[in-house]
Amino acid sequence: RKGRRSVIEIEVPPVPPSDIALAIFNFPDSKWIGLPIRNGAKVPDDEVGELGAYISSRNAGRDASDVQRFVICDNETITMNLCTKADLGRPLINDRDDSGNPRSFASVVYSDYLMLSRSGIGYTRLEDKERTDKKATDGDAWHAKARTTVVDGATLEWAADGTLTVRYYVNTTGFYCVDAASTGDFNARVEWHNVNGLLPASEYPKMHVYMGLMIAYILIALAWAFMSWRVWSEILPVQNQLLGLIVLLAVDMGMNFGFWKYYNSTGTPSIVYSVFTLVIDAGRNSLSFFMLLVVSLGWGVVRPSLGKTMIRCVLLAIVHFTAGCLYGAGILFRDPHESGPLGLIYVIPLSMSLSLFYIWIMSSIITTINMLAERQQTYKLAMYTRLWRLLLVCLVLLFGFFVLNIVYTLSYSRILVAARSWQWLWFWTDGWLNLEYFVALCIILYWWRPTMENYRYGLEELAGDEIEAAEREQAFIDHDSFDNPRMGENLELDDMGEMPKPRSASVSGDAVQFVINDDDDDEDDDRADAATANKTNPPRYSD
């Protein structure tokens, strides 16, 4: 919200009436909440612990190093000269360093004591202290009226019914804490309003991440379409599929961006956006694994067809899409706190289809690499070897992500870890996997980009080695068209899309293999003369 400030708002109703000690502070200042005392003397600053020690000392009263932390100004601390009677009830702030100089805080620390009246309007300790410093002369009548008071670090607004609203204005990015204590029960509502919108601050970077990825995929799709248009007559089927995948990714990132944009504007997630997003996410993942599988099998690059294997690939992609939608629906509509075996219904199908994809992809790419090595197709062998290495790196990174994510998730429940790493929460939930996917896809797209040599690579699948591949390419060039229907019209494929091994011709009696090639027209006469001469003395053929 342009022109507004980030604010923490605490609303305290007058019922039930209670006196509340309230502190609002940035986490780096948490170690200065409360006064640590050892043997009657204040503990040096370099020995003061973090907030965890403060919480432990507040619960137990004394920590392991025999240091007692006094957190509230009461009669005991007044007697110890740790505070004055004017601060009675307020949380204690260690606002002086070891030299007695005023301490510099990361943000303003708000410390107050709220006294809610059983009838009418109450007042706070800071208000009372403020009026005492100004030497106000209207007695106690001032706290019986509705009013707005500006105190150190906050604005206090009292309504006519006795409801108090405390607004703490945030000027520095940080992990802010609201700590309240009372001798009785009380109700309060706390809201954090970010200047950028209604999204939680830890979720806000996701909007920019998805917007950036959406723009990147749109630019890649336009570049890919332009390169495809330049060599449209020679485009490979797998390259058209890749264009479709890029477009789907752009739509997916756009839907995610729209989801977080709407959430940031309204403060609540949209069910419609959520449903569309989970369906598109499932489609993106299924199409990605499908494309990776058929490329690993060599479709469109090593084999012109996969035969019945393509049907099995499509069926697995459909199963994975269904499992992905089921998993997304479980995440969206099921209570995350609900325990029991029902949750396995959403996880097991996706885990099984994902495992099948991984196993099939890795085994297929190994088979394709071995086939290319046997046929001595060095260019494609290098291409598939690079793909194999890329997949290994991605799997290692994926495994590392799951391990680190588990550790991070378990550690995030501790306030110290959460306070120091909340700005990177988006990276663990949405950033890592999307960025890893983007980088890996860009590398694959660079390797499989449309070029003038598309069909040269496609024709090499018909050859036994690089020399024969070059001869076949020259044969296609001599026929002036890559689309000549006579070329390869007698080629057949087995169910797996494998090319049958070339049959060899032999000369009876000597069993010597040779290849018969058509020569140029200007050599026809020489061949005719040679054939006549050889009728009486047939030549012997040798390798």
Coordinates of C-alpha atoms in Angstrom, one line a residue:
R1 CA 0.0 0.0 0.0
K2 CA 1.8 3.0 -1.3
G3 CA 2.0 5.9 1.2
R4 CA 1.3 3.7 4.2
R5 CA 3.6 2.2 6.8
S6 CA 4.0 -1.3 8.2
V7 CA 2.3 -1.5 11.5
I8 CA 1.7 -4.1 14.3
E9 CA -1.8 -3.6 15.7
I10 CA -2.9 -5.0 19.1
E11 CA -6.5 -4.7 20.1
V12 CA -7.4 -5.4 23.7
P13 CA -11.1 -5.4 24.7
P14 CA -12.1 -4.2 28.2
V15 CA -13.7 -7.6 29.1
P16 CA -12.4 -9.4 31.0
P17 CA -10.6 -6.5 32.7
S18 CA -7.0 -7.1 33.4
D19 CA -3.6 -5.4 33.8
I20 CA -1.2 -6.5 31.1
A21 CA 2.6 -6.0 30.7
L22 CA 3.2 -5.6 27.0
A23 CA 6.5 -5.5 25.1
I24 CA 7.0 -5.1 21.3
F25 CA 10.5 -5.5 19.9
N26 CA 12.7 -6.6 17.0
F27 CA 14.3 -10.0 17.6
P28 CA 18.0 -8.7 17.6
D29 CA 16.9 -6.6 20.6
S30 CA 15.4 -9.6 22.4
K31 CA 18.6 -10.2 24.5
W32 CA 18.0 -6.8 26.1
I33 CA 14.5 -7.7 27.4
G34 CA 14.9 -8.2 31.1
L35 CA 17.8 -7.4 33.4
P36 CA 20.2 -10.3 34.1
I37 CA 21.6 -10.3 37.6
R38 CA 24.3 -12.4 39.1
N39 CA 25.3 -12.1 42.8
G40 CA 23.5 -8.8 43.0
A41 CA 25.3 -7.2 40.0
K42 CA 24.3 -6.8 36.4
V43 CA 25.7 -9.3 34.0
P44 CA 28.2 -7.9 31.4
D45 CA 26.7 -7.4 28.0
D46 CA 29.0 -10.1 26.4
E47 CA 27.5 -12.7 28.7
V48 CA 23.8 -11.9 28.0
G49 CA 22.1 -14.7 26.2
E50 CA 19.6 -14.7 23.3
L51 CA 15.8 -14.8 23.5
G52 CA 15.9 -18.5 24.2
A53 CA 17.7 -17.9 27.5
Y54 CA 15.2 -15.1 28.3
I55 CA 12.3 -17.5 27.7
S56 CA 13.9 -20.2 29.7
S57 CA 14.7 -17.9 32.6
R58 CA 11.2 -16.5 32.5
N59 CA 9.7 -20.0 32.8
A60 CA 12.2 -21.4 35.3
G61 CA 13.2 -18.2 37.1
R62 CA 16.9 -18.9 36.9
D63 CA 19.2 -20.3 34.2
A64 CA 22.0 -22.8 34.3
S65 CA 24.7 -20.2 35.0
D66 CA 23.0 -19.0 38.1
V67 CA 21.9 -15.8 36.4
Q68 CA 18.5 -14.5 37.3
R69 CA 16.7 -12.4 34.7
F70 CA 14.1 -9.9 36.1
V71 CA 11.6 -9.2 33.4
I72 CA 8.9 -7.2 35.1
C73 CA 9.2 -4.1 37.3
D74 CA 7.7 -5.0 40.6
N75 CA 8.3 -4.2 44.3
E76 CA 11.4 -6.5 44.4
T77 CA 13.1 -4.9 41.5
I78 CA 12.2 -1.4 42.8
T79 CA 13.9 -2.3 46.1
M80 CA 16.9 -3.5 44.1
N81 CA 17.0 -0.1 42.3
L82 CA 16.5 -1.8 38.9
C83 CA 13.5 0.4 38.2
T84 CA 11.4 3.2 39.7
K85 CA 7.9 3.3 41.0
A86 CA 6.8 5.2 37.9
D87 CA 7.6 2.0 35.8
L88 CA 5.7 -0.4 38.0
G89 CA 4.3 -3.2 35.9
R90 CA 6.3 -2.5 32.8
P91 CA 8.6 -5.1 31.2
L92 CA 12.2 -4.2 32.1
I93 CA 14.5 -3.1 29.3
N94 CA 18.3 -3.3 29.6
D95 CA 18.7 0.1 28.0
R96 CA 22.2 1.0 29.4
D97 CA 25.5 -0.6 28.3
D98 CA 28.3 -1.6 30.6
S99 CA 29.6 2.0 30.6
G100 CA 26.2 3.4 31.6
N101 CA 25.6 5.0 28.2
P102 CA 22.2 4.7 26.4
R103 CA 22.1 1.5 24.3
S104 CA 21.5 1.6 20.6
F105 CA 18.6 -0.8 19.6
A106 CA 17.8 -2.3 16.2
S107 CA 14.3 -0.8 16.4
V108 CA 12.3 1.1 19.0
V109 CA 11.4 -1.1 21.9
Y110 CA 7.8 -0.6 23.2
S111 CA 7.4 -1.4 26.9
D112 CA 4.2 -0.6 28.7
Y113 CA 1.7 -1.6 31.4
L114 CA -1.9 -1.6 30.3
M115 CA -4.5 -1.0 33.0
L116 CA -8.0 -1.8 31.8
S117 CA -10.8 -0.4 33.8
R118 CA -13.6 -2.5 35.1
S119 CA -15.9 0.4 34.2
G120 CA -15.1 3.1 31.7
I121 CA -11.8 3.7 30.1
G122 CA -8.4 2.7 31.5
Y123 CA -4.9 4.1 30.9
T124 CA -1.3 2.9 30.5
R125 CA 1.9 3.4 32.5
L126 CA 3.5 5.3 29.6
E127 CA 0.5 7.6 29.3
D128 CA 0.7 8.4 33.0
K129 CA 4.4 8.9 32.9
E130 CA 4.1 11.2 29.9
R131 CA 1.5 13.4 31.6
T132 CA 3.7 13.5 34.8
D133 CA 6.7 14.7 32.8
K134 CA 4.5 17.4 31.2
K135 CA 3.1 18.3 34.7
A136 CA -0.5 18.0 33.6
T137 CA -3.0 19.6 36.1
D138 CA -6.3 17.9 35.2
G139 CA -6.0 15.1 37.7
D140 CA -7.4 11.7 36.9
A141 CA -10.2 13.0 34.6
W142 CA -8.1 12.6 31.5
H143 CA -8.2 8.7 31.5
A144 CA -12.0 8.7 31.7
K145 CA -12.4 10.0 28.1
A146 CA -11.9 8.4 24.6
R147 CA -8.5 9.7 23.3
T148 CA -5.5 9.0 21.2
T149 CA -2.1 9.3 22.8
V150 CA 1.3 9.2 21.1
V151 CA 4.0 7.6 23.4
D152 CA 7.5 6.3 22.8
G153 CA 7.3 3.8 19.9
A154 CA 3.5 3.5 19.6
T155 CA 0.1 5.2 19.3
L156 CA -2.6 4.4 21.9
E157 CA -6.2 4.7 20.9
W158 CA -8.9 4.3 23.6
A159 CA -12.5 3.8 22.4
A160 CA -15.5 5.0 24.3
D161 CA -16.3 1.4 25.4
G162 CA -12.8 1.0 26.9
T163 CA -11.3 -1.0 24.0
L164 CA -7.6 -0.2 23.6
T165 CA -5.8 -0.3 20.2
V166 CA -2.0 -0.2 20.3
R167 CA -0.3 0.6 17.0
Y168 CA 3.4 0.0 16.8
Y169 CA 4.9 1.5 13.6
V170 CA 7.7 -0.5 11.9
N171 CA 10.5 1.4 10.4
T172 CA 13.1 -1.4 10.0
T173 CA 12.7 -4.8 8.4
G174 CA 13.0 -7.5 11.0
F175 CA 11.4 -10.3 12.9
Y176 CA 9.1 -8.6 15.4
C177 CA 7.8 -10.1 18.6
V178 CA 4.8 -9.2 20.8
D179 CA 5.2 -10.4 24.4
A180 CA 2.4 -10.0 26.9
A181 CA 2.0 -11.2 30.5
S182 CA -0.8 -10.8 33.1
T183 CA -1.8 -12.2 36.4
G184 CA -5.3 -12.9 35.0
D185 CA -7.0 -14.1 31.8
F186 CA -7.3 -11.7 28.9
N187 CA -8.2 -11.6 25.3
A188 CA -6.3 -9.7 22.6
R189 CA -6.0 -9.6 18.8
V190 CA -2.6 -9.0 17.1
E191 CA -2.2 -8.3 13.4
W192 CA 0.9 -7.6 11.4
H193 CA 0.2 -5.2 8.4
N194 CA 2.9 -5.1 5.8
V195 CA 3.4 -1.9 3.8
N196 CA 3.6 -4.0 0.7
G197 CA 0.2 -5.7 1.2
L198 CA -1.6 -8.3 3.2
L199 CA 0.8 -11.2 2.5
P200 CA 2.9 -12.5 5.4
A201 CA 6.3 -10.9 5.1
S202 CA 8.0 -14.3 4.6
E203 CA 5.6 -15.1 1.7
Y204 CA 5.9 -11.8 -0.1
P205 CA 9.1 -12.7 -2.2
K206 CA 7.1 -15.5 -3.8
M207 CA 5.1 -13.0 -5.8
H208 CA 8.3 -11.6 -7.4
V209 CA 9.8 -15.1 -8.0
Y210 CA 6.8 -16.3 -9.9
M211 CA 6.5 -13.0 -11.8
G212 CA 10.2 -13.2 -12.9
L213 CA 9.8 -16.9 -13.9
M214 CA 6.7 -16.1 -15.9
I215 CA 8.4 -13.3 -17.8
A216 CA 11.5 -15.6 -18.4
Y217 CA 9.4 -18.4 -19.8
I218 CA 7.4 -16.0 -22.1
L219 CA 10.7 -14.7 -23.5
I220 CA 12.0 -18.3 -24.0
A221 CA 8.8 -19.3 -25.7
L222 CA 9.0 -16.4 -28.1
A223 CA 12.7 -17.1 -28.9
W224 CA 12.0 -20.8 -29.4
A225 CA 9.0 -20.0 -31.7
F226 CA 11.2 -17.7 -33.8
M227 CA 14.0 -20.3 -34.1
S228 CA 11.4 -23.0 -35.0
W229 CA 9.9 -20.7 -37.7
R230 CA 13.3 -20.2 -39.3
V231 CA 13.7 -24.0 -39.8
W232 CA 10.1 -25.0 -39.8
S233 CA 10.5 -27.6 -42.6
E234 CA 13.2 -29.3 -40.6
I235 CA 11.7 -29.1 -37.1
L236 CA 11.8 -32.3 -35.0
P237 CA 8.6 -33.6 -33.2
V238 CA 10.3 -33.3 -29.8
Q239 CA 11.0 -29.6 -30.4
N240 CA 7.3 -28.9 -30.9
Q241 CA 6.6 -30.8 -27.7
L242 CA 9.2 -28.6 -25.9
L243 CA 7.5 -25.5 -27.2
G244 CA 4.2 -26.7 -25.7
L245 CA 5.9 -27.4 -22.4
I246 CA 7.4 -23.8 -22.3
V247 CA 4.0 -22.3 -23.0
L248 CA 2.5 -24.4 -20.2
L249 CA 5.2 -23.3 -17.8
A250 CA 4.5 -19.7 -18.6
V251 CA 0.9 -20.2 -17.8
D252 CA 1.7 -22.1 -14.6
M253 CA 4.0 -19.3 -13.4
G254 CA 1.3 -16.8 -14.3
M255 CA -1.3 -18.6 -12.3
N256 CA 1.0 -18.8 -9.3
F257 CA 1.8 -15.1 -9.6
G258 CA -2.0 -14.4 -9.8
F259 CA -2.6 -16.5 -6.7
W260 CA -0.1 -14.6 -4.6
K261 CA -1.1 -11.3 -6.0
Y262 CA -4.7 -11.9 -5.1
Y263 CA -3.7 -13.1 -1.6
N264 CA -1.6 -10.0 -1.1
S265 CA -4.5 -7.8 -2.1
T266 CA -7.3 -9.5 -0.1
G267 CA -5.5 -11.2 2.8
T268 CA -7.1 -14.5 2.0
P269 CA -6.1 -17.2 -0.6
S270 CA -8.4 -17.8 -3.6
I271 CA -9.9 -21.3 -3.9
V272 CA -10.4 -20.8 -7.7
Y273 CA -6.8 -19.8 -8.1
S274 CA -5.7 -22.7 -5.9
V275 CA -7.6 -25.3 -7.9
F276 CA -6.4 -24.0 -11.3
T277 CA -2.9 -23.8 -10.0
L278 CA -2.8 -27.4 -8.7
V279 CA -4.2 -28.7 -12.0
I280 CA -1.6 -26.8 -14.0
D281 CA 1.2 -27.8 -11.7
A282 CA 0.2 -31.5 -12.1
G283 CA 0.1 -31.1 -15.9
R284 CA 3.5 -29.3 -16.0
N285 CA 5.2 -32.0 -13.9
S286 CA 3.5 -34.8 -15.9
L287 CA 4.5 -33.3 -19.3
S288 CA 8.0 -32.6 -18.1
F289 CA 8.6 -36.2 -17.0
F290 CA 6.9 -37.5 -20.2
M291 CA 9.2 -35.3 -22.4
L292 CA 12.2 -36.4 -20.5
L293 CA 11.2 -40.1 -20.8
V294 CA 10.6 -40.0 -24.6
V295 CA 13.8 -38.1 -25.1
S296 CA 15.7 -40.7 -23.0
L297 CA 14.2 -43.4 -25.2
G298 CA 15.5 -41.5 -28.2
W299 CA 12.2 -40.4 -29.8
G300 CA 12.6 -37.9 -32.6
V301 CA 16.4 -37.9 -32.2
V302 CA 17.6 -41.5 -32.3
R303 CA 14.4 -43.3 -33.2
P304 CA 11.7 -41.9 -35.5
S305 CA 9.0 -43.8 -33.6
L306 CA 8.6 -45.6 -30.2
G307 CA 5.8 -47.9 -31.4
K308 CA 3.7 -49.3 -28.6
T309 CA 6.1 -47.9 -26.1
M310 CA 4.7 -44.4 -26.7
I311 CA 1.3 -45.6 -25.5
R312 CA 2.8 -46.8 -22.3
C313 CA 4.6 -43.5 -21.8
V314 CA 1.3 -41.6 -22.4
L315 CA -0.5 -43.9 -19.9
L316 CA 2.2 -43.3 -17.2
A317 CA 1.9 -39.5 -17.8
I318 CA -1.8 -39.7 -17.3
V319 CA -1.5 -41.7 -14.1
H320 CA 1.1 -39.2 -12.8
F321 CA -1.2 -36.3 -13.7
T322 CA -4.1 -37.9 -11.8
A323 CA -1.9 -38.7 -8.8
G324 CA -0.6 -35.1 -8.8
C325 CA -4.1 -33.7 -8.8
L326 CA -5.1 -36.0 -6.0
Y327 CA -2.0 -34.9 -4.0
G328 CA -2.7 -31.2 -4.7
A329 CA -6.4 -31.7 -3.6
G330 CA -5.3 -33.3 -0.4
I331 CA -2.9 -30.5 0.4
L332 CA -5.6 -27.9 -0.5
F333 CA -8.7 -29.3 1.2
R334 CA -7.4 -31.6 3.9
D335 CA -6.7 -30.3 7.4
P336 CA -2.9 -30.4 7.7
H337 CA -3.2 -31.2 11.4
E338 CA -5.4 -34.2 10.8
S339 CA -3.5 -37.4 11.5
G340 CA -4.1 -41.0 10.5
P341 CA -3.6 -43.3 7.4
L342 CA -5.9 -41.2 5.3
G343 CA -3.1 -38.9 4.3
L344 CA -1.3 -41.9 2.6
I345 CA -4.0 -42.0 0.0
Y346 CA -2.7 -38.7 -1.4
V347 CA 1.0 -39.5 -1.1
I348 CA 1.4 -43.1 -2.2
P349 CA 0.0 -42.8 -5.8
L350 CA 2.3 -39.8 -6.6
S351 CA 5.3 -41.5 -5.0
M352 CA 4.7 -44.7 -7.1
S353 CA 4.3 -42.9 -10.4
L354 CA 7.3 -40.6 -9.7
S355 CA 9.4 -43.6 -8.9
L356 CA 8.4 -45.4 -12.1
F357 CA 9.3 -42.3 -14.1
Y358 CA 12.7 -42.0 -12.5
I359 CA 13.6 -45.7 -12.9
W360 CA 12.4 -45.8 -16.5
I361 CA 14.1 -42.6 -17.5
M362 CA 17.5 -43.6 -16.0
S363 CA 17.4 -47.1 -17.5
S364 CA 16.3 -45.8 -20.9
I365 CA 19.0 -43.2 -21.2
I366 CA 21.6 -45.8 -20.3
T367 CA 20.3 -48.1 -23.0
T368 CA 20.3 -45.2 -25.6
I369 CA 23.9 -44.3 -24.7
N370 CA 25.0 -47.9 -25.1
M371 CA 23.2 -48.1 -28.5
L372 CA 24.9 -44.9 -29.7
A373 CA 28.2 -46.1 -28.6
E374 CA 27.8 -49.3 -30.5
R375 CA 26.8 -47.4 -33.6
Q376 CA 29.7 -45.0 -33.2
Q377 CA 27.5 -41.9 -33.4
T378 CA 29.8 -39.6 -31.5
Y379 CA 27.7 -36.4 -31.7
K380 CA 24.6 -37.9 -30.2
L381 CA 26.6 -40.0 -27.8
A382 CA 28.1 -36.8 -26.4
M383 CA 24.6 -35.2 -26.3
Y384 CA 23.0 -38.1 -24.3
T385 CA 26.1 -38.4 -22.1
R386 CA 25.7 -34.7 -21.1
L387 CA 22.0 -35.3 -20.5
W388 CA 22.8 -38.2 -18.2
R389 CA 25.3 -36.1 -16.2
L390 CA 22.8 -33.3 -15.9
L391 CA 20.1 -35.7 -14.6
L392 CA 22.6 -37.1 -12.1
V393 CA 23.4 -33.6 -10.9
C394 CA 19.7 -32.8 -10.6
L395 CA 19.0 -35.9 -8.6
V396 CA 21.9 -35.1 -6.2
L397 CA 20.6 -31.6 -5.8
L398 CA 17.1 -32.9 -5.3
F399 CA 18.2 -35.4 -2.6
G400 CA 20.2 -32.6 -0.9
F401 CA 17.1 -30.4 -1.0
F402 CA 15.0 -33.0 0.7
V403 CA 17.6 -33.6 3.4
L404 CA 18.2 -29.9 4.0
N405 CA 14.5 -29.1 3.9
I406 CA 13.7 -31.7 6.5
V407 CA 16.4 -30.3 8.8
Y408 CA 15.3 -26.8 8.2
T409 CA 11.6 -27.7 8.8
L410 CA 12.4 -29.4 12.1
S411 CA 14.6 -26.5 13.1
Y412 CA 12.2 -23.7 12.1
S413 CA 10.0 -24.5 15.1
R414 CA 12.7 -23.0 17.2
I415 CA 12.3 -19.3 17.4
L416 CA 16.0 -18.6 17.1
V417 CA 16.2 -20.3 13.7
A418 CA 12.9 -18.7 12.5
A419 CA 14.0 -15.3 13.5
R420 CA 17.3 -15.5 11.6
S421 CA 16.1 -17.2 8.5
W422 CA 12.5 -16.1 7.9
Q423 CA 13.5 -14.0 4.9
W424 CA 14.7 -17.2 3.1
L425 CA 11.6 -19.3 3.9
W426 CA 10.3 -18.7 0.3
F427 CA 13.5 -20.3 -1.0
W428 CA 12.9 -23.6 0.8
T429 CA 9.1 -23.8 0.0
D430 CA 9.0 -22.5 -3.6
G431 CA 12.4 -21.2 -4.7
W432 CA 14.8 -24.1 -4.8
L433 CA 12.8 -26.6 -6.9
N434 CA 11.5 -23.9 -9.3
L435 CA 15.0 -22.4 -9.9
E436 CA 16.6 -25.9 -10.2
Y437 CA 13.9 -26.8 -12.7
F438 CA 14.4 -23.6 -14.6
V439 CA 18.2 -24.0 -14.9
A440 CA 18.0 -27.6 -15.9
L441 CA 15.3 -26.9 -18.5
C442 CA 17.3 -24.0 -20.0
I443 CA 20.3 -26.3 -20.4
I444 CA 18.2 -29.0 -22.1
L445 CA 16.6 -26.4 -24.4
Y446 CA 20.0 -25.1 -25.4
W447 CA 21.0 -28.7 -26.4
W448 CA 17.8 -29.4 -28.3
R449 CA 17.3 -25.9 -29.8
P450 CA 16.0 -25.7 -33.4
T451 CA 18.8 -25.4 -35.9
M452 CA 19.5 -25.9 -39.6
E453 CA 21.0 -29.3 -38.8
N454 CA 17.9 -30.8 -37.2
Y455 CA 17.4 -33.5 -39.8
R456 CA 21.0 -34.2 -40.1
Y457 CA 20.9 -35.4 -36.5
G458 CA 17.6 -37.2 -37.2
L459 CA 19.1 -39.1 -40.3
E460 CA 22.0 -40.3 -38.3
E461 CA 19.7 -42.8 -36.6
L462 CA 19.6 -44.7 -39.9
A463 CA 23.4 -45.0 -40.1
G464 CA 25.9 -47.3 -38.5
D465 CA 28.6 -44.8 -37.9
E466 CA 29.6 -41.2 -38.6
I467 CA 31.0 -41.9 -42.1
E468 CA 27.8 -43.7 -43.2
A469 CA 25.8 -40.8 -41.7
A470 CA 27.6 -38.3 -43.8
E471 CA 27.0 -40.4 -47.0
R472 CA 23.3 -40.5 -46.2
E473 CA 23.2 -36.8 -45.6
Q474 CA 24.8 -36.2 -49.0
A475 CA 22.3 -38.6 -50.6
F476 CA 19.4 -36.5 -49.2
I477 CA 21.1 -33.3 -50.4
D478 CA 21.5 -34.8 -53.9
H479 CA 17.7 -35.4 -54.0
D480 CA 17.2 -31.6 -53.2
S481 CA 14.6 -32.3 -50.5
F482 CA 14.4 -33.8 -47.0
D483 CA 10.8 -34.7 -47.7
N484 CA 11.4 -37.0 -50.6
P485 CA 8.8 -39.8 -50.0
R486 CA 11.1 -42.4 -51.6
M487 CA 13.8 -42.0 -49.0
G488 CA 13.5 -44.6 -46.3
E489 CA 10.0 -45.7 -47.5
N490 CA 10.9 -49.4 -46.9
L491 CA 12.3 -48.9 -43.4
E492 CA 10.4 -50.7 -40.7
L493 CA 10.5 -50.4 -36.9
D494 CA 9.9 -52.9 -34.2
D495 CA 7.6 -52.3 -31.2
M496 CA 10.3 -50.3 -29.4
G497 CA 11.0 -48.1 -32.3
E498 CA 14.4 -49.8 -33.0
M499 CA 15.8 -49.7 -36.5
P500 CA 16.4 -53.3 -37.8
K501 CA 20.0 -54.1 -38.5
P502 CA 21.0 -53.5 -42.1
R503 CA 20.9 -56.6 -44.3
S504 CA 24.2 -57.3 -46.1
A505 CA 24.5 -58.6 -49.6
S506 CA 27.0 -61.4 -50.3
V507 CA 28.6 -63.1 -53.3
S508 CA 27.9 -66.8 -53.6
G509 CA 30.9 -69.0 -53.1
D510 CA 33.2 -66.4 -51.5
A511 CA 30.7 -65.0 -48.9
V512 CA 32.2 -61.6 -49.2
Q513 CA 30.0 -58.6 -48.2
F514 CA 29.8 -55.5 -50.3
V515 CA 27.6 -52.5 -50.9
I516 CA 26.2 -51.5 -54.3
N517 CA 26.1 -47.8 -54.9
D518 CA 24.7 -45.8 -57.9
D519 CA 27.4 -43.9 -59.7
D520 CA 27.1 -40.8 -61.8
D521 CA 25.6 -40.9 -65.3
D522 CA 28.9 -40.1 -66.9
E523 CA 30.4 -43.5 -65.6
D524 CA 27.6 -45.7 -67.1
D525 CA 29.6 -46.5 -70.3
D526 CA 32.6 -47.6 -68.2
R527 CA 30.5 -49.9 -66.1
A528 CA 28.9 -51.4 -69.3
D529 CA 32.3 -52.2 -70.8
A530 CA 33.6 -53.6 -67.5
A531 CA 30.5 -55.8 -67.3
T532 CA 31.0 -57.2 -70.8
A533 CA 34.7 -58.0 -70.1
N534 CA 33.8 -59.7 -66.8
K535 CA 31.4 -62.2 -68.3
T536 CA 34.3 -64.5 -69.1
N537 CA 36.5 -63.7 -66.1
P538 CA 34.4 -62.8 -63.1
P539 CA 36.3 -60.7 -60.5
R540 CA 36.8 -61.7 -56.9
Y541 CA 35.6 -59.2 -54.3
S542 CA 37.4 -58.6 -51.1
D543 CA 37.1 -56.2 -48.1

